[in-house]
Coordinates of C-alpha atoms in Angstrom, one line a residue:
M626 CA -61.8 44.3 -68.1
T627 CA -59.2 42.0 -69.6
D628 CA -60.0 38.4 -70.7
W629 CA -57.4 36.6 -68.8
Q630 CA -56.6 32.9 -69.9
A631 CA -55.0 31.7 -66.6
F632 CA -57.0 33.9 -64.2
T633 CA -60.2 35.6 -63.3
V634 CA -60.1 38.8 -61.4
E635 CA -63.2 40.4 -59.5
T636 CA -63.5 43.3 -57.4
K637 CA -66.1 44.1 -54.8
D638 CA -65.9 46.4 -51.6
Q639 CA -62.4 47.4 -52.2
V640 CA -61.3 43.9 -52.2
A641 CA -59.9 41.9 -55.4
Q642 CA -60.1 38.4 -55.9
V643 CA -57.5 36.8 -58.2
T644 CA -58.2 33.1 -59.1
L645 CA -56.1 30.7 -60.8
T646 CA -58.0 28.8 -63.5
G647 CA -55.3 26.7 -65.3
P648 CA -55.8 25.9 -68.2
G649 CA -53.6 23.0 -67.1
K650 CA -55.0 20.6 -64.8
G651 CA -55.1 21.5 -61.1
N652 CA -54.3 25.2 -62.1
A653 CA -51.0 24.1 -63.2
M654 CA -48.9 27.1 -64.2
G655 CA -48.1 27.3 -68.0
P656 CA -47.0 30.2 -70.3
D657 CA -50.2 32.2 -69.8
F658 CA -49.7 32.2 -66.1
W659 CA -46.3 33.5 -66.0
R660 CA -47.1 36.3 -68.5
E661 CA -50.4 37.4 -67.0
L662 CA -49.5 37.3 -63.3
P663 CA -47.3 40.4 -63.2
E664 CA -49.7 42.2 -65.3
I665 CA -52.7 41.6 -63.1
F666 CA -50.8 42.4 -59.7
D667 CA -49.2 45.5 -61.4
G668 CA -52.7 46.7 -62.2
L669 CA -54.2 46.0 -59.0
A670 CA -51.4 47.8 -57.4
A671 CA -52.1 50.9 -59.5
D672 CA -56.1 50.6 -58.9
A673 CA -57.2 53.1 -56.1
E674 CA -60.2 51.1 -55.7
V675 CA -58.4 48.2 -54.5
R676 CA -57.2 48.0 -51.0
A677 CA -56.5 44.3 -50.4
I678 CA -56.2 41.1 -52.7
V679 CA -57.3 37.5 -52.1
L680 CA -55.5 35.0 -54.1
T681 CA -57.0 31.6 -54.6
G682 CA -57.5 28.7 -56.9
S683 CA -60.4 27.4 -58.9
G684 CA -61.8 23.9 -58.5
K685 CA -60.6 21.7 -55.7
H686 CA -57.0 22.6 -55.8
F687 CA -54.9 25.7 -55.4
S688 CA -52.1 24.8 -57.9
Y689 CA -50.4 21.6 -59.0
G690 CA -47.2 24.1 -59.6
L691 CA -45.3 24.1 -63.0
D692 CA -47.1 22.7 -66.1
L693 CA -44.1 20.6 -67.1
P694 CA -45.6 19.5 -70.5
A695 CA -46.6 23.1 -71.3
M696 CA -43.2 24.4 -70.2
A697 CA -41.1 21.7 -71.9
G698 CA -39.9 24.2 -74.4
S699 CA -37.6 25.7 -71.8
F700 CA -35.9 22.6 -70.9
G701 CA -35.8 20.9 -74.3
P702 CA -33.1 23.2 -76.0
L703 CA -31.2 23.1 -72.7
L704 CA -30.7 19.4 -72.8
A705 CA -31.0 18.7 -76.6
D706 CA -28.0 21.4 -77.3
K707 CA -25.8 19.7 -74.7
A708 CA -26.0 22.8 -72.6
L709 CA -24.0 25.2 -74.8
A710 CA -23.9 28.9 -74.0
A711 CA -26.9 30.0 -76.1
P712 CA -29.5 27.7 -74.3
R713 CA -28.1 28.2 -71.1
T714 CA -28.5 31.9 -71.5
A715 CA -32.0 31.5 -72.9
F716 CA -32.8 29.4 -69.9
L717 CA -31.4 31.9 -67.5
N718 CA -33.5 34.5 -69.0
D719 CA -36.7 32.2 -68.7
I720 CA -36.0 31.7 -65.0
R721 CA -35.8 35.4 -64.2
T722 CA -38.9 36.2 -66.2
M723 CA -40.6 33.6 -64.0
Q724 CA -39.0 35.1 -60.9
A725 CA -40.1 38.6 -61.8
S726 CA -43.7 37.3 -62.2
I727 CA -43.8 35.8 -58.5
T728 CA -41.9 39.0 -57.4
A729 CA -44.9 41.1 -58.7
V730 CA -47.0 39.5 -56.1
A731 CA -44.5 40.2 -53.2
N732 CA -43.9 43.9 -54.5
C733 CA -47.4 44.7 -54.9
V734 CA -48.3 47.6 -52.5
K735 CA -51.6 46.1 -51.6
P736 CA -51.6 43.2 -48.9
V737 CA -52.1 39.9 -50.6
I738 CA -53.9 37.0 -48.6
A739 CA -53.6 33.3 -50.1
A740 CA -56.7 31.1 -49.6
V741 CA -55.3 27.7 -50.2
S742 CA -57.4 24.5 -50.8
G743 CA -56.3 21.1 -51.9
W744 CA -52.9 20.8 -53.3
C745 CA -50.3 23.5 -53.3
I746 CA -47.3 22.0 -54.9
G747 CA -43.8 23.5 -56.3
G748 CA -44.6 26.9 -58.0
G749 CA -47.9 27.1 -55.9
L750 CA -45.8 27.2 -52.8
D751 CA -43.4 29.7 -54.4
L752 CA -46.5 31.8 -55.1
I753 CA -48.0 31.7 -51.7
A754 CA -44.6 32.3 -50.2
A755 CA -44.9 35.8 -52.0
A756 CA -48.2 36.6 -50.3
D757 CA -48.4 38.3 -47.1
I758 CA -50.8 36.2 -45.2
R759 CA -51.6 32.5 -45.9
Y760 CA -54.7 30.7 -44.8
A761 CA -55.7 27.0 -45.7
S762 CA -58.7 24.6 -45.7
A763 CA -58.5 21.4 -43.6
E764 CA -57.8 19.3 -46.5
A765 CA -55.0 21.3 -48.0
K766 CA -51.5 19.8 -48.7
F767 CA -48.2 21.5 -49.5
S768 CA -45.1 20.1 -51.2
L769 CA -41.8 21.9 -52.2
R770 CA -41.4 19.2 -54.6
E771 CA -38.6 20.4 -57.1
A772 CA -36.1 18.0 -55.7
K773 CA -38.3 15.0 -56.8
V774 CA -38.2 16.3 -60.5
A775 CA -34.3 17.0 -60.4
I776 CA -34.8 20.9 -60.1
V777 CA -33.5 23.3 -57.4
A778 CA -36.6 25.4 -56.7
D779 CA -35.7 28.7 -58.3
V780 CA -38.7 31.2 -58.3
G781 CA -38.8 32.2 -54.6
S782 CA -39.5 29.5 -52.0
L783 CA -36.0 29.1 -51.0
Q784 CA -35.5 32.8 -50.7
R785 CA -38.8 33.8 -48.9
L786 CA -39.8 31.0 -46.7
P787 CA -36.8 31.6 -44.4
A788 CA -38.8 34.6 -43.2
V789 CA -42.0 32.5 -42.7
I790 CA -40.8 29.1 -41.3
S791 CA -37.7 28.0 -39.5
E792 CA -34.6 27.0 -41.5
G793 CA -34.9 23.5 -40.3
H794 CA -38.5 22.9 -41.7
L795 CA -37.5 24.6 -44.9
R796 CA -34.5 22.3 -45.4
E797 CA -36.6 19.3 -44.4
L798 CA -39.3 20.2 -47.2
A799 CA -36.8 21.1 -49.7
F800 CA -34.3 18.1 -49.2
T801 CA -37.3 15.5 -49.2
G802 CA -39.9 17.2 -51.4
K803 CA -42.4 15.5 -49.0
D804 CA -46.1 16.4 -48.7
I805 CA -47.4 18.0 -45.6
D806 CA -51.0 18.6 -44.5
A807 CA -52.8 21.6 -43.4
A808 CA -52.2 20.9 -39.7
R809 CA -48.6 20.5 -40.0
A810 CA -48.5 23.7 -42.1
E811 CA -49.9 25.6 -39.3
R812 CA -47.8 24.2 -36.8
I813 CA -44.6 25.2 -38.6
G814 CA -46.0 28.6 -39.3
L815 CA -46.4 28.2 -43.2
V816 CA -50.1 29.2 -42.9
N817 CA -51.7 31.6 -40.3
E818 CA -54.9 29.6 -39.6
V819 CA -56.7 26.5 -40.8
F820 CA -60.5 26.4 -41.6
A821 CA -63.0 23.6 -42.2
D822 CA -63.2 23.7 -45.9
Q823 CA -62.9 25.6 -49.0
A824 CA -65.8 27.9 -48.7
A825 CA -64.9 28.6 -45.0
V826 CA -61.1 29.6 -46.0
L827 CA -62.3 31.9 -48.8
D828 CA -65.0 33.5 -46.6
A829 CA -62.3 34.0 -44.0
A830 CA -59.7 35.4 -46.4
H831 CA -62.4 37.9 -47.6
A832 CA -63.3 39.0 -44.0
L833 CA -59.5 39.6 -43.3
A834 CA -59.3 41.5 -46.5
R835 CA -62.3 43.8 -45.7
E836 CA -60.9 44.4 -42.2
I837 CA -57.6 45.4 -43.6
A838 CA -59.2 47.6 -46.4
A839 CA -61.2 49.5 -43.6
N840 CA -57.9 51.0 -42.4
P841 CA -56.2 54.1 -44.0
P842 CA -54.9 52.7 -47.4
L843 CA -51.7 54.7 -47.4
V844 CA -50.7 53.5 -44.0
V845 CA -51.3 49.8 -44.7
Q846 CA -49.1 50.2 -47.8
G847 CA -46.6 52.0 -45.7
V848 CA -46.5 49.2 -43.2
K849 CA -46.1 46.6 -46.1
D850 CA -43.2 48.7 -47.6
V851 CA -41.5 49.0 -44.3
L852 CA -41.8 45.2 -43.6
N853 CA -40.5 44.3 -47.1
E854 CA -37.6 46.7 -46.9
R855 CA -35.5 44.2 -44.6
L856 CA -36.1 41.4 -47.1
T857 CA -35.9 42.9 -50.7
A858 CA -32.2 43.0 -51.2
E859 CA -31.6 39.5 -49.6
V860 CA -34.3 37.9 -51.7
A861 CA -33.2 39.5 -54.8
A862 CA -29.6 38.3 -54.4
G863 CA -30.9 34.9 -53.6
L864 CA -32.9 34.8 -56.8
R865 CA -30.3 36.0 -59.0
Y866 CA -27.8 33.4 -57.4
V867 CA -30.2 30.5 -58.0
S868 CA -31.0 31.5 -61.5
A869 CA -27.3 31.5 -62.4
W870 CA -26.8 28.2 -60.5
N871 CA -29.5 26.3 -62.3
A872 CA -28.4 27.9 -65.6
A873 CA -25.0 26.3 -64.8
F874 CA -25.9 23.0 -63.2
L875 CA -29.5 22.0 -64.1
P876 CA -28.8 20.1 -67.2
S877 CA -28.4 16.6 -66.1
G878 CA -29.5 13.0 -67.1
D879 CA -31.7 13.1 -63.8
L880 CA -33.5 16.0 -65.2
T881 CA -34.1 14.2 -68.4
E882 CA -35.2 11.3 -66.5
A883 CA -37.5 13.3 -64.5
I884 CA -39.3 15.0 -67.5
Q885 CA -39.5 11.4 -69.4
A886 CA -41.1 10.0 -66.2
V887 CA -43.7 12.6 -66.2
F888 CA -44.6 11.9 -69.8
E889 CA -44.5 8.2 -69.4
K890 CA -46.6 8.5 -66.0
R891 CA -44.0 6.4 -64.0
E892 CA -41.6 6.9 -61.1
P893 CA -38.2 8.2 -62.1
R894 CA -34.9 6.5 -61.5
F895 CA -32.4 8.8 -60.5
E896 CA -28.8 8.0 -61.1
G897 CA -26.8 11.2 -60.0
R898 CA -25.7 12.0 -63.5

């Protein structure tokens, strides 16, 4: 057993439950999250005793997304050094490391079922986009919020969600950064089904995982591999493009304003600089 800092991992009856635990508020995604996520999913992929995985969050919420205060070190040099080649290159590498963390979930040979309660914001949406199946509790809320903090979403939502929801719905979420409830998420296909509360959605996710685990494991893994084949190259190309785009264009007065507004707990004032 590994003493994870941002997760707990439990396995029972051939089903693993991976639970986000923070340490940031609302299971926000800080350095430990990005480092540990691929280690966990690579390990589960290699574990013959695991046939399906349930991915969920501790407490009331799935995840508030990127832990901006904890990850400020990735943005600071990019802005302070006036976006010269060295900080741009370091930032590009940071983006691609984070992309690889989420991709480890998508590439895991075992089916992954996301059980979402409470808020699923930004990076949380990137994470469940990499899952195979998404369930939600009735009070769950979703937001592709990066535009509101002057960032183009760059770790998977824009690349994976076109295969999950329609292009029009994705563009609406990405352009506005608006919040949607579980009922709207179900209508647009973002989640497969909505359940009464957090306990019910977790029970349903485990029931589905056990149903999957009862099937021949190599056949299930083969089905996932075949389904992923049509998307893998397209997603990879999109991730490389957005990482280069953000390394080139992310430094801005609006990004500085967004970060300052977070720390000062106020609404940002964007000027298109």
